[in-house]
Tab-separated table of C-alpha atoms in Angstrom:
chain	number	residue	atom	x	y	z
E	1	MET	CA	1.496	23.111	-41.435
E	2	THR	CA	1.391	22.443	-45.157
E	3	ALA	CA	-1.754	21.313	-46.876
E	4	LYS	CA	-2.129	17.589	-47.565
E	5	GLN	CA	-2.628	17.689	-51.362
E	6	GLY	CA	-4.938	15.113	-52.861
E	7	ILE	CA	-5.863	13.522	-49.515
E	8	LYS	CA	-9.508	13.415	-48.548
E	9	LYS	CA	-10.312	14.976	-45.195
E	10	PRO	CA	-11.652	12.516	-42.612
E	11	GLU	CA	-15.220	12.664	-41.381
E	12	LYS	CA	-15.901	13.690	-37.786
E	13	PRO	CA	-15.788	10.653	-35.450
E	14	ARG	CA	-19.274	11.561	-34.217
E	15	ALA	CA	-21.898	14.221	-34.806
E	16	ASP	CA	-21.100	16.273	-31.684
E	17	PHE	CA	-17.314	16.196	-32.191
E	18	PRO	CA	-16.219	19.810	-31.429
E	19	LEU	CA	-13.421	20.055	-34.022
E	20	TYR	CA	-13.228	19.996	-37.807
E	21	ALA	CA	-10.588	18.611	-40.177
E	22	LEU	CA	-8.417	21.230	-41.831
E	23	SER	CA	-6.429	20.562	-45.006
E	24	ASN	CA	-3.145	20.862	-43.074
E	25	GLY	CA	-3.805	17.424	-41.506
E	26	GLN	CA	-4.972	18.811	-38.162
E	27	TRP	CA	-8.198	18.836	-36.180
E	28	CYS	CA	-8.980	22.526	-35.631
E	29	LYS	CA	-11.343	25.029	-34.039
E	30	LYS	CA	-11.892	28.600	-35.173
E	31	ILE	CA	-11.013	30.857	-32.247
E	32	ALA	CA	-11.084	34.655	-32.509
E	33	GLY	CA	-11.375	34.324	-36.290
E	34	ARG	CA	-8.308	32.074	-36.668
E	35	HIS	CA	-7.865	28.326	-37.133
E	36	GLN	CA	-6.248	26.781	-34.033
E	37	SER	CA	-4.883	23.239	-34.340
E	38	PHE	CA	-5.259	20.688	-31.534
E	39	GLY	CA	-3.942	17.451	-33.022
E	40	PRO	CA	-3.423	15.340	-36.144
E	41	TRP	CA	-6.164	13.587	-38.047
E	42	GLU	CA	-4.743	10.247	-36.884
E	43	ASP	CA	-5.533	11.032	-33.211
E	44	PRO	CA	-9.026	12.567	-32.911
E	45	ASP	CA	-9.307	11.522	-29.233
E	46	GLY	CA	-6.043	13.251	-28.346
E	47	ALA	CA	-7.049	16.343	-30.303
E	48	GLU	CA	-10.394	16.515	-28.524
E	49	GLN	CA	-8.700	16.139	-25.136
E	50	ALA	CA	-6.248	18.931	-26.021
E	51	TYR	CA	-9.163	21.155	-26.987
E	52	LEU	CA	-11.045	20.388	-23.763
E	53	ASP	CA	-7.859	21.127	-21.826
E	54	TRP	CA	-7.579	24.498	-23.579
E	55	LEU	CA	-11.249	25.207	-22.941
E	56	ALA	CA	-11.064	24.322	-19.237
E	57	ARG	CA	-8.032	26.542	-18.736
E	58	LYS	CA	-9.901	29.413	-20.354
E	59	ARG	CA	-12.955	28.867	-18.155
E	60	LEU	CA	-10.800	28.608	-15.017
E	61	ASN	CA	-8.858	31.717	-16.058
E	62	LEU	CA	-5.602	29.743	-16.051
E	63	PRO	CA	-2.646	30.468	-18.327
E	64	GLN	CA	-2.278	28.206	-21.335
E	65	PRO	CA	0.564	25.635	-21.051
E	66	LYS	CA	4.038	26.735	-21.984
E	67	PRO	CA	6.104	24.658	-24.438
E	68	GLY	CA	7.594	21.697	-22.566
E	69	GLU	CA	5.416	22.186	-19.463
E	70	LYS	CA	4.682	18.811	-17.842
E	71	THR	CA	1.142	17.598	-17.321
E	72	VAL	CA	0.003	15.430	-14.428
E	73	ASP	CA	-0.315	12.503	-16.874
E	74	GLU	CA	3.323	12.901	-17.885
E	75	ILE	CA	4.804	13.061	-14.382
E	76	VAL	CA	2.662	10.125	-13.205
E	77	ASP	CA	3.961	8.037	-16.129
E	78	LEU	CA	7.561	9.083	-15.426
E	79	TYR	CA	7.211	8.341	-11.719
E	80	LEU	CA	5.653	4.909	-12.265
E	81	ASP	CA	8.352	4.041	-14.820
E	82	GLU	CA	11.027	4.778	-12.214
E	83	SER	CA	9.041	2.854	-9.599
E	84	ALA	CA	8.885	-0.183	-11.924
E	85	GLU	CA	12.660	0.040	-12.443
E	86	ARG	CA	13.131	-0.053	-8.668
E	87	VAL	CA	11.009	-3.210	-8.487
E	88	GLU	CA	13.354	-4.821	-10.994
E	89	ARG	CA	16.370	-3.685	-8.959
E	90	LYS	CA	14.917	-5.349	-5.877
E	91	ARG	CA	14.311	-8.558	-7.844
E	92	LEU	CA	17.988	-8.539	-8.840
E	93	GLY	CA	19.085	-7.902	-5.244
E	94	GLN	CA	20.373	-4.400	-5.947
E	95	LYS	CA	20.186	-1.358	-3.670
E	96	ARG	CA	17.306	1.142	-3.650
E	97	GLY	CA	14.827	-1.495	-4.727
E	98	LEU	CA	11.075	-1.423	-4.207
E	99	SER	CA	8.636	-4.233	-3.533
E	100	ALA	CA	6.024	-5.036	-6.168
E	101	LYS	CA	3.356	-4.557	-3.502
E	102	THR	CA	4.483	-0.984	-2.774
E	103	HIS	CA	4.676	-0.255	-6.511
E	104	ARG	CA	1.094	-1.458	-6.849
E	105	GLU	CA	0.045	0.936	-4.051
E	106	HIS	CA	1.836	3.821	-5.783
E	107	LYS	CA	0.059	3.003	-9.031
E	108	ARG	CA	-3.393	2.666	-7.475
E	109	HIS	CA	-3.303	6.022	-5.698
E	110	LEU	CA	-1.621	7.982	-8.489
E	111	LEU	CA	-3.934	6.685	-11.224
E	112	TRP	CA	-6.849	7.730	-9.024
E	113	PHE	CA	-5.284	11.204	-8.718
E	114	ARG	CA	-4.877	11.765	-12.441
E	115	ASP	CA	-8.265	10.316	-13.420
E	116	GLN	CA	-10.372	12.574	-11.174
E	117	VAL	CA	-12.517	15.215	-12.855
E	118	ILE	CA	-12.647	18.715	-11.367
E	119	ASP	CA	-14.955	21.354	-12.841
E	120	GLY	CA	-15.544	19.092	-15.834
E	121	HIS	CA	-11.832	18.719	-16.500
E	122	ARG	CA	-9.656	15.629	-15.975
E	123	VAL	CA	-6.722	16.296	-13.609
E	124	GLY	CA	-4.282	14.259	-15.695
E	125	SER	CA	-4.519	16.607	-18.661
E	126	ARG	CA	-3.756	19.650	-16.519
E	127	ALA	CA	-0.248	21.089	-16.278
E	128	VAL	CA	1.123	20.421	-12.796
E	129	ALA	CA	1.916	24.129	-12.421
E	130	SER	CA	-1.760	24.990	-12.955
E	131	LEU	CA	-2.957	23.090	-9.859
E	132	ARG	CA	-4.190	25.348	-7.080
E	133	PRO	CA	-5.212	24.820	-3.409
E	134	ASP	CA	-8.859	24.934	-4.466
E	135	ASP	CA	-8.241	21.962	-6.796
E	136	PHE	CA	-6.795	19.923	-3.938
E	137	SER	CA	-9.698	20.844	-1.670
E	138	LYS	CA	-12.077	19.465	-4.303
E	139	LEU	CA	-9.878	16.386	-4.723
E	140	TYR	CA	-10.098	15.701	-0.988
E	141	GLN	CA	-13.891	15.692	-1.242
E	142	LEU	CA	-13.621	13.028	-3.974
E	143	ILE	CA	-11.850	10.530	-1.692
E	144	PRO	CA	-14.433	7.772	-1.039
E	145	ALA	CA	-16.377	8.305	2.191
E	146	HIS	CA	-15.727	4.744	3.387
E	147	TYR	CA	-11.940	5.228	3.409
E	148	SER	CA	-10.285	4.817	6.806
E	149	CYS	CA	-7.892	7.403	8.228
E	150	ASP	CA	-5.015	5.133	7.251
E	151	SER	CA	-6.230	4.882	3.639
E	152	ILE	CA	-6.640	8.659	3.430
E	153	ARG	CA	-3.126	9.108	4.829
E	154	HIS	CA	-1.722	6.823	2.127
E	155	ARG	CA	-3.596	8.623	-0.649
E	156	VAL	CA	-2.484	12.101	0.405
E	157	THR	CA	1.077	10.971	1.127
E	158	TYR	CA	1.546	9.259	-2.257
E	159	VAL	CA	0.235	12.267	-4.176
E	160	ASN	CA	2.418	14.659	-2.173
E	161	GLY	CA	5.374	12.344	-2.763
E	162	LEU	CA	4.758	12.464	-6.523
E	163	LEU	CA	4.776	16.275	-6.541
E	164	THR	CA	7.945	16.460	-4.430
E	165	TRP	CA	9.646	13.920	-6.704
E	166	ALA	CA	8.702	15.973	-9.774
E	167	ALA	CA	10.214	19.121	-8.250
E	168	ASP	CA	13.363	17.298	-7.070
E	169	ASN	CA	13.908	16.008	-10.610
E	170	GLU	CA	13.238	19.472	-12.079
E	171	PHE	CA	10.198	18.399	-14.080
E	172	ILE	CA	8.396	21.310	-12.401
E	173	ASP	CA	9.772	24.549	-10.930
E	174	ARG	CA	8.184	24.074	-7.520
E	175	VAL	CA	5.751	21.907	-5.606
E	176	PRO	CA	2.212	23.285	-6.046
E	177	ALA	CA	0.556	24.718	-2.950
E	178	THR	CA	-2.066	22.191	-1.796
E	179	GLY	CA	-3.872	24.267	0.829
E	180	ARG	CA	-4.996	23.363	4.335
E	181	LEU	CA	-7.824	20.967	3.414
E	182	TRP	CA	-5.583	18.516	1.519
E	183	ARG	CA	-3.962	16.862	4.538
E	184	ILE	CA	-3.475	13.618	6.389
E	185	PRO	CA	-5.930	12.918	9.241
E	186	THR	CA	-5.053	14.423	12.613
E	187	ARG	CA	-4.169	12.301	15.632
E	188	ASP	CA	-7.558	13.105	17.175
E	189	GLU	CA	-9.341	11.880	14.040
E	190	VAL	CA	-7.320	8.668	14.071
E	191	GLU	CA	-8.092	8.053	17.751
E	192	ALA	CA	-11.799	8.757	17.234
E	193	GLU	CA	-11.916	6.210	14.409
E	194	LYS	CA	-10.013	3.661	16.471
E	195	THR	CA	-12.410	3.853	19.414
E	196	SER	CA	-15.465	3.532	17.158
E	197	SER	CA	-14.153	0.497	15.221
E	198	PRO	CA	-13.765	-3.140	16.276
E	199	ALA	CA	-10.303	-3.862	17.667
E	200	LYS	CA	-8.119	-5.621	15.104
E	201	VAL	CA	-6.879	-8.224	17.553
E	202	TRP	CA	-7.814	-11.812	18.326
E	203	THR	CA	-8.854	-12.906	21.825
E	204	ARG	CA	-7.451	-16.004	23.490
E	205	PRO	CA	-10.659	-18.109	23.093
E	206	GLN	CA	-10.900	-17.113	19.428
E	207	ILE	CA	-7.271	-18.105	18.796
E	208	LYS	CA	-7.830	-21.453	20.503
E	209	LYS	CA	-10.821	-22.123	18.261
E	210	LEU	CA	-8.860	-21.163	15.134
E	211	LEU	CA	-5.905	-23.374	16.095
E	212	ALA	CA	-8.195	-26.345	16.740
E	213	SER	CA	-9.478	-26.196	13.151
E	214	ALA	CA	-6.310	-25.063	11.327
E	215	ASN	CA	-4.109	-27.308	9.200
E	216	PRO	CA	-0.489	-27.690	10.444
E	217	GLN	CA	0.956	-24.938	8.249
E	218	ILE	CA	-1.673	-22.316	9.077
E	219	ALA	CA	-1.458	-23.269	12.766
E	220	ALA	CA	2.302	-22.642	12.732
E	221	MET	CA	1.741	-19.306	10.985
E	222	ILE	CA	-0.792	-18.305	13.644
E	223	TYR	CA	1.779	-19.022	16.335
E	224	LEU	CA	4.377	-16.963	14.453
E	225	GLY	CA	1.876	-14.115	14.186
E	226	MET	CA	1.138	-13.833	17.893
E	227	ASN	CA	4.631	-14.924	19.063
E	228	ALA	CA	6.846	-12.937	16.654
E	229	GLY	CA	4.501	-10.364	15.088
E	230	PHE	CA	4.688	-12.026	11.662
E	231	GLY	CA	2.316	-10.874	8.927
E	232	ASN	CA	1.141	-12.663	5.793
E	233	SER	CA	4.219	-11.885	3.679
E	234	ASP	CA	6.619	-12.610	6.551
E	235	CYS	CA	5.299	-16.172	6.767
E	236	ALA	CA	5.194	-16.644	3.001
E	237	ARG	CA	8.822	-15.617	2.418
E	238	LEU	CA	10.316	-17.321	5.518
E	239	LYS	CA	13.239	-19.579	4.592
E	240	VAL	CA	14.315	-22.803	6.276
E	241	ASP	CA	17.763	-21.488	7.202
E	242	GLU	CA	16.277	-18.421	8.939
E	243	VAL	CA	14.928	-20.567	11.781
E	244	SER	CA	17.476	-21.791	14.302
E	245	GLY	CA	16.361	-23.593	17.464
E	246	THR	CA	14.293	-21.263	19.625
E	247	TRP	CA	15.259	-18.083	17.763
E	248	ILE	CA	14.160	-16.620	14.476
E	249	GLU	CA	16.156	-13.783	12.961
E	250	VAL	CA	15.170	-12.278	9.629
E	251	PRO	CA	14.962	-8.683	8.310
E	252	ARG	CA	11.474	-7.339	7.810
E	253	GLY	CA	10.644	-7.630	4.115
E	254	LYS	CA	8.778	-4.316	3.983
E	255	ASN	CA	11.673	-2.122	5.094
E	256	GLY	CA	14.726	-4.368	5.538
E	257	ARG	CA	15.054	-3.502	9.242
E	258	PRO	CA	16.583	-6.184	11.483
E	259	ARG	CA	14.246	-8.176	13.691
E	260	LYS	CA	14.443	-11.270	15.829
E	261	ALA	CA	12.160	-13.143	18.201
E	262	TRP	CA	12.365	-15.880	20.788
E	263	LEU	CA	10.078	-18.759	19.829
E	264	TRP	CA	7.716	-20.257	22.357
E	265	PRO	CA	7.898	-24.048	22.874
E	266	GLU	CA	4.396	-24.194	21.376
E	267	THR	CA	5.590	-22.309	18.292
E	268	VAL	CA	8.627	-24.563	17.846
E	269	LYS	CA	6.402	-27.652	18.085
E	270	ALA	CA	3.870	-26.229	15.596
E	271	MET	CA	6.616	-25.365	13.129
E	272	LYS	CA	8.040	-28.894	13.301
E	273	GLU	CA	4.558	-30.264	12.573
E	274	ALA	CA	4.224	-27.834	9.656
E	275	ARG	CA	7.500	-29.022	8.114
E	276	LYS	CA	6.369	-32.644	8.370
E	277	ALA	CA	3.145	-31.743	6.547
E	278	CYS	CA	4.906	-29.858	3.722
E	279	PRO	CA	4.613	-31.457	0.264
E	280	LYS	CA	7.543	-31.888	-2.086
E	281	PRO	CA	8.680	-28.395	-3.150
E	282	ARG	CA	8.427	-27.228	-6.723
E	283	ARG	CA	11.572	-26.111	-8.501
E	284	GLY	CA	12.815	-22.857	-7.044
E	285	CYS	CA	10.891	-23.287	-3.777
E	286	GLU	CA	13.284	-25.641	-1.998
E	287	ASP	CA	14.431	-22.990	0.491
E	288	LEU	CA	10.923	-21.897	1.619
E	289	PHE	CA	9.771	-22.985	5.077
E	290	PHE	CA	6.054	-23.045	4.219
E	291	LEU	CA	4.661	-24.527	1.002
E	292	THR	CA	1.168	-24.731	-0.439
E	293	HIS	CA	-0.434	-28.097	-1.159
E	294	THR	CA	1.066	-27.915	-4.661
E	295	GLY	CA	4.569	-27.321	-3.298
E	296	GLY	CA	4.602	-23.663	-4.327
E	297	PRO	CA	5.011	-20.384	-2.431
E	298	TRP	CA	2.259	-18.884	-0.292
E	299	ALA	CA	2.644	-15.501	-1.970
E	300	ASP	CA	3.591	-14.055	-5.342
E	301	GLU	CA	4.516	-10.385	-5.627
E	302	GLU	CA	4.118	-10.444	-9.390
E	303	THR	CA	0.484	-11.579	-9.344
E	304	PHE	CA	-0.253	-10.264	-5.804
E	305	PHE	CA	-1.375	-13.740	-4.740
E	306	ASP	CA	-1.806	-13.920	-0.944
E	307	GLY	CA	-2.362	-17.557	-0.095
E	308	VAL	CA	-1.999	-16.952	3.640
E	309	GLY	CA	-4.823	-14.409	3.645
E	310	ASP	CA	-7.017	-16.565	1.404
E	311	GLU	CA	-6.519	-19.745	3.446
E	312	PHE	CA	-6.999	-17.943	6.746
E	313	GLY	CA	-10.154	-16.282	5.410
E	314	GLU	CA	-11.664	-19.729	4.800
E	315	LEU	CA	-10.626	-20.871	8.296
E	316	LYS	CA	-12.113	-17.724	9.827
E	317	ARG	CA	-15.469	-18.319	8.125
E	318	ALA	CA	-15.435	-22.010	9.088
E	319	CYS	CA	-15.023	-20.999	12.741
E	320	GLY	CA	-17.969	-18.606	12.541
E	321	PHE	CA	-15.957	-15.389	12.688
E	322	ASP	CA	-17.668	-13.801	9.706
E	323	GLY	CA	-19.948	-11.172	11.269
E	324	LYS	CA	-19.560	-7.443	10.726
E	325	GLU	CA	-17.625	-7.177	13.995
E	326	PHE	CA	-14.864	-9.203	12.318
E	327	LYS	CA	-14.639	-7.045	9.197
E	328	GLY	CA	-10.975	-6.190	8.653
E	329	VAL	CA	-9.819	-8.649	11.322
E	330	GLY	CA	-7.741	-11.145	9.346
E	331	PHE	CA	-4.432	-12.941	9.660
E	332	TYR	CA	-2.534	-9.658	10.060
E	333	ALA	CA	-4.477	-9.075	13.297
E	334	PHE	CA	-2.143	-11.576	15.010
E	335	ARG	CA	0.621	-9.005	14.548
E	336	HIS	CA	-1.649	-6.441	16.233
E	337	THR	CA	-2.371	-8.969	18.985
E	338	PHE	CA	1.341	-9.418	19.682
E	339	ALA	CA	1.931	-5.655	19.714
E	340	GLU	CA	-0.976	-5.001	22.072
E	341	HIS	CA	-0.005	-7.529	24.745
E	342	ALA	CA	3.775	-7.114	24.410
E	343	SER	CA	3.543	-3.352	24.849
E	344	ASN	CA	1.087	-3.373	27.764
E	345	ALA	CA	3.749	-4.249	30.330
E	346	THR	CA	4.320	-1.792	33.176
E	347	GLY	CA	7.223	-0.931	35.454
E	348	ASN	CA	10.441	-2.882	34.889
E	349	ASN	CA	8.703	-5.144	32.357
E	350	ALA	CA	8.010	-2.268	29.939
E	351	ASP	CA	10.377	-2.351	26.957
E	352	ASP	CA	8.950	-0.633	23.888
E	353	ILE	CA	12.324	-0.683	22.132
E	354	ALA	CA	12.436	-4.489	22.300
E	355	VAL	CA	8.823	-4.666	21.070
E	356	LYS	CA	9.696	-2.413	18.116
E	357	HIS	CA	12.659	-4.648	17.310
E	358	VAL	CA	10.516	-7.798	17.195
E	359	LEU	CA	8.026	-5.994	14.939
E	360	GLY	CA	10.723	-4.522	12.699
E	361	HIS	CA	9.677	-0.964	13.487
E	362	LEU	CA	12.057	1.990	13.628
E	363	GLU	CA	13.121	3.053	17.121
E	364	LEU	CA	14.065	6.616	18.011
E	365	ALA	CA	16.427	7.894	15.335
E	366	GLN	CA	19.091	9.047	17.793
E	367	LEU	CA	19.233	5.668	19.543
E	368	ALA	CA	19.124	3.706	16.274
E	369	THR	CA	22.249	5.551	15.097
E	370	TYR	CA	24.350	4.112	17.933
E	371	ARG	CA	22.592	0.856	18.843
E	372	ARG	CA	23.730	-2.143	16.822
E	373	GLU	CA	22.083	-4.923	18.824
E	374	ILE	CA	19.139	-5.537	21.162
E	375	ALA	CA	20.024	-7.969	23.953
E	376	LYS	CA	18.298	-11.332	23.575
E	377	PRO	CA	17.029	-11.392	27.193
E	378	ARG	CA	15.037	-8.226	26.472
E	379	ILE	CA	13.505	-9.752	23.359
E	380	LYS	CA	12.753	-13.004	25.157
E	381	ARG	CA	11.037	-11.112	27.963
E	382	VAL	CA	8.514	-9.380	25.662
E	383	CYS	CA	7.805	-12.666	23.836
E	384	GLU	CA	7.299	-14.442	27.166
E	385	ARG	CA	4.804	-11.800	28.255
E	386	VAL	CA	2.559	-12.521	25.261
E	387	ARG	CA	2.926	-16.261	25.911
E	388	ALA	CA	1.867	-15.758	29.545
E	389	TRP	CA	-1.240	-13.930	28.349
E	390	PHE	CA	-2.069	-16.662	25.831
E	391	LEU	CA	-1.576	-19.583	28.235
E	392	SER	CA	-3.263	-18.023	31.270
E	393	GLY	CA	-5.907	-15.847	29.650
E	394	SER	CA	-4.675	-12.816	31.611
E	395	GLY	CA	-3.978	-9.474	30.031
E	396	ASN	CA	-6.020	-6.843	28.298
E	397	GLN	CA	-8.867	-8.394	26.294
E	398	ALA	CA	-9.086	-5.482	23.892
E	399	SER	CA	-11.703	-6.949	21.602
E	400	ASN	CA	-14.546	-7.640	23.984
E	401	LYS	CA	-16.799	-6.154	21.284
E	402	GLN	CA	-16.157	-9.225	19.215
E	403	LYS	CA	-18.329	-12.265	19.682
E	404	GLN	CA	-16.840	-15.710	19.987
E	405	GLY	CA	-18.359	-16.801	16.680
E	406	LYS	CA	-21.565	-18.564	15.784
E	407	LYS	CA	-22.651	-21.252	18.178
């Protein structure tokens, strides 16, 4: 670095700033009797962070970064840039796209990862190669205590996916060892949590009460939830031409897997009533089956608007289902309700493959390779079983813990 002739050195940004301005235009620290530069005058924050990174490595007895070695900050930025490009590809209808919702999940978990502080040092400023199993053990302890097993699984899986992606793209030489404590919850832990939590299903009396108070569009969505395993986004993106008579056939938006369902007479009637109640569509929404009161879509991936969840939340509170036993039991619980009663058949009525098809889940890989179609009678049979439960009140009332609402 050459000296900046005739230029006044800047003052320290604050009294306890650990570096000093050297005439070569750099913020420096005297180490072992020599000036060591950490960044230009124009970026005191970056220089301080570089110094703290150097200091933490020294305290942790880690090697100093090699030229070109990627930090966690850098690979997170690169990964999220590629993820955003995949969202755009999906918007344009191209292959290997990614939903905006999944991109948001990637971003949330990975920003958490890089912003954690271990031993007084921010993870993002560390070189990926410097991460050790002990670091991941400490990271695991920083996951919020209220997180469910499913949330922990997502967090660990997304971070592991980032590291694998970085190695596959040769940004790092190898995936860092994460140790035995950084792991997804075991099956026993998941089952223990499930038995200690309220069941995320709706009972027949509760559904009847919700339907009695719902507007025509929400009522039709409720029927689709418990008849066809539809979730919030499935209802919001449903198009008019995807409904034909007593059958509905549309790929699952989350994974593109084929799915179809036989519609109950009650569902068909509710959907006709919903169409009658639809307002005039706004421009660009003419093909949507369900429309908000303003004629717009019930969801927006760009802004993460979930009108179905919001509207159902108001209905749920109006019906008195707002106690702690209903925490986490929202519109998506109708999908759980369908799965529970459709899959509880025994003997010749049991058909988990047909249930998976209605839900848009992946069946056994070997079978999926050869099977191109699921026979409609099999699909109709699992849908009829849930209808029989709903109309007669028979079946497994899994959520007896839940009250029937405020009287």
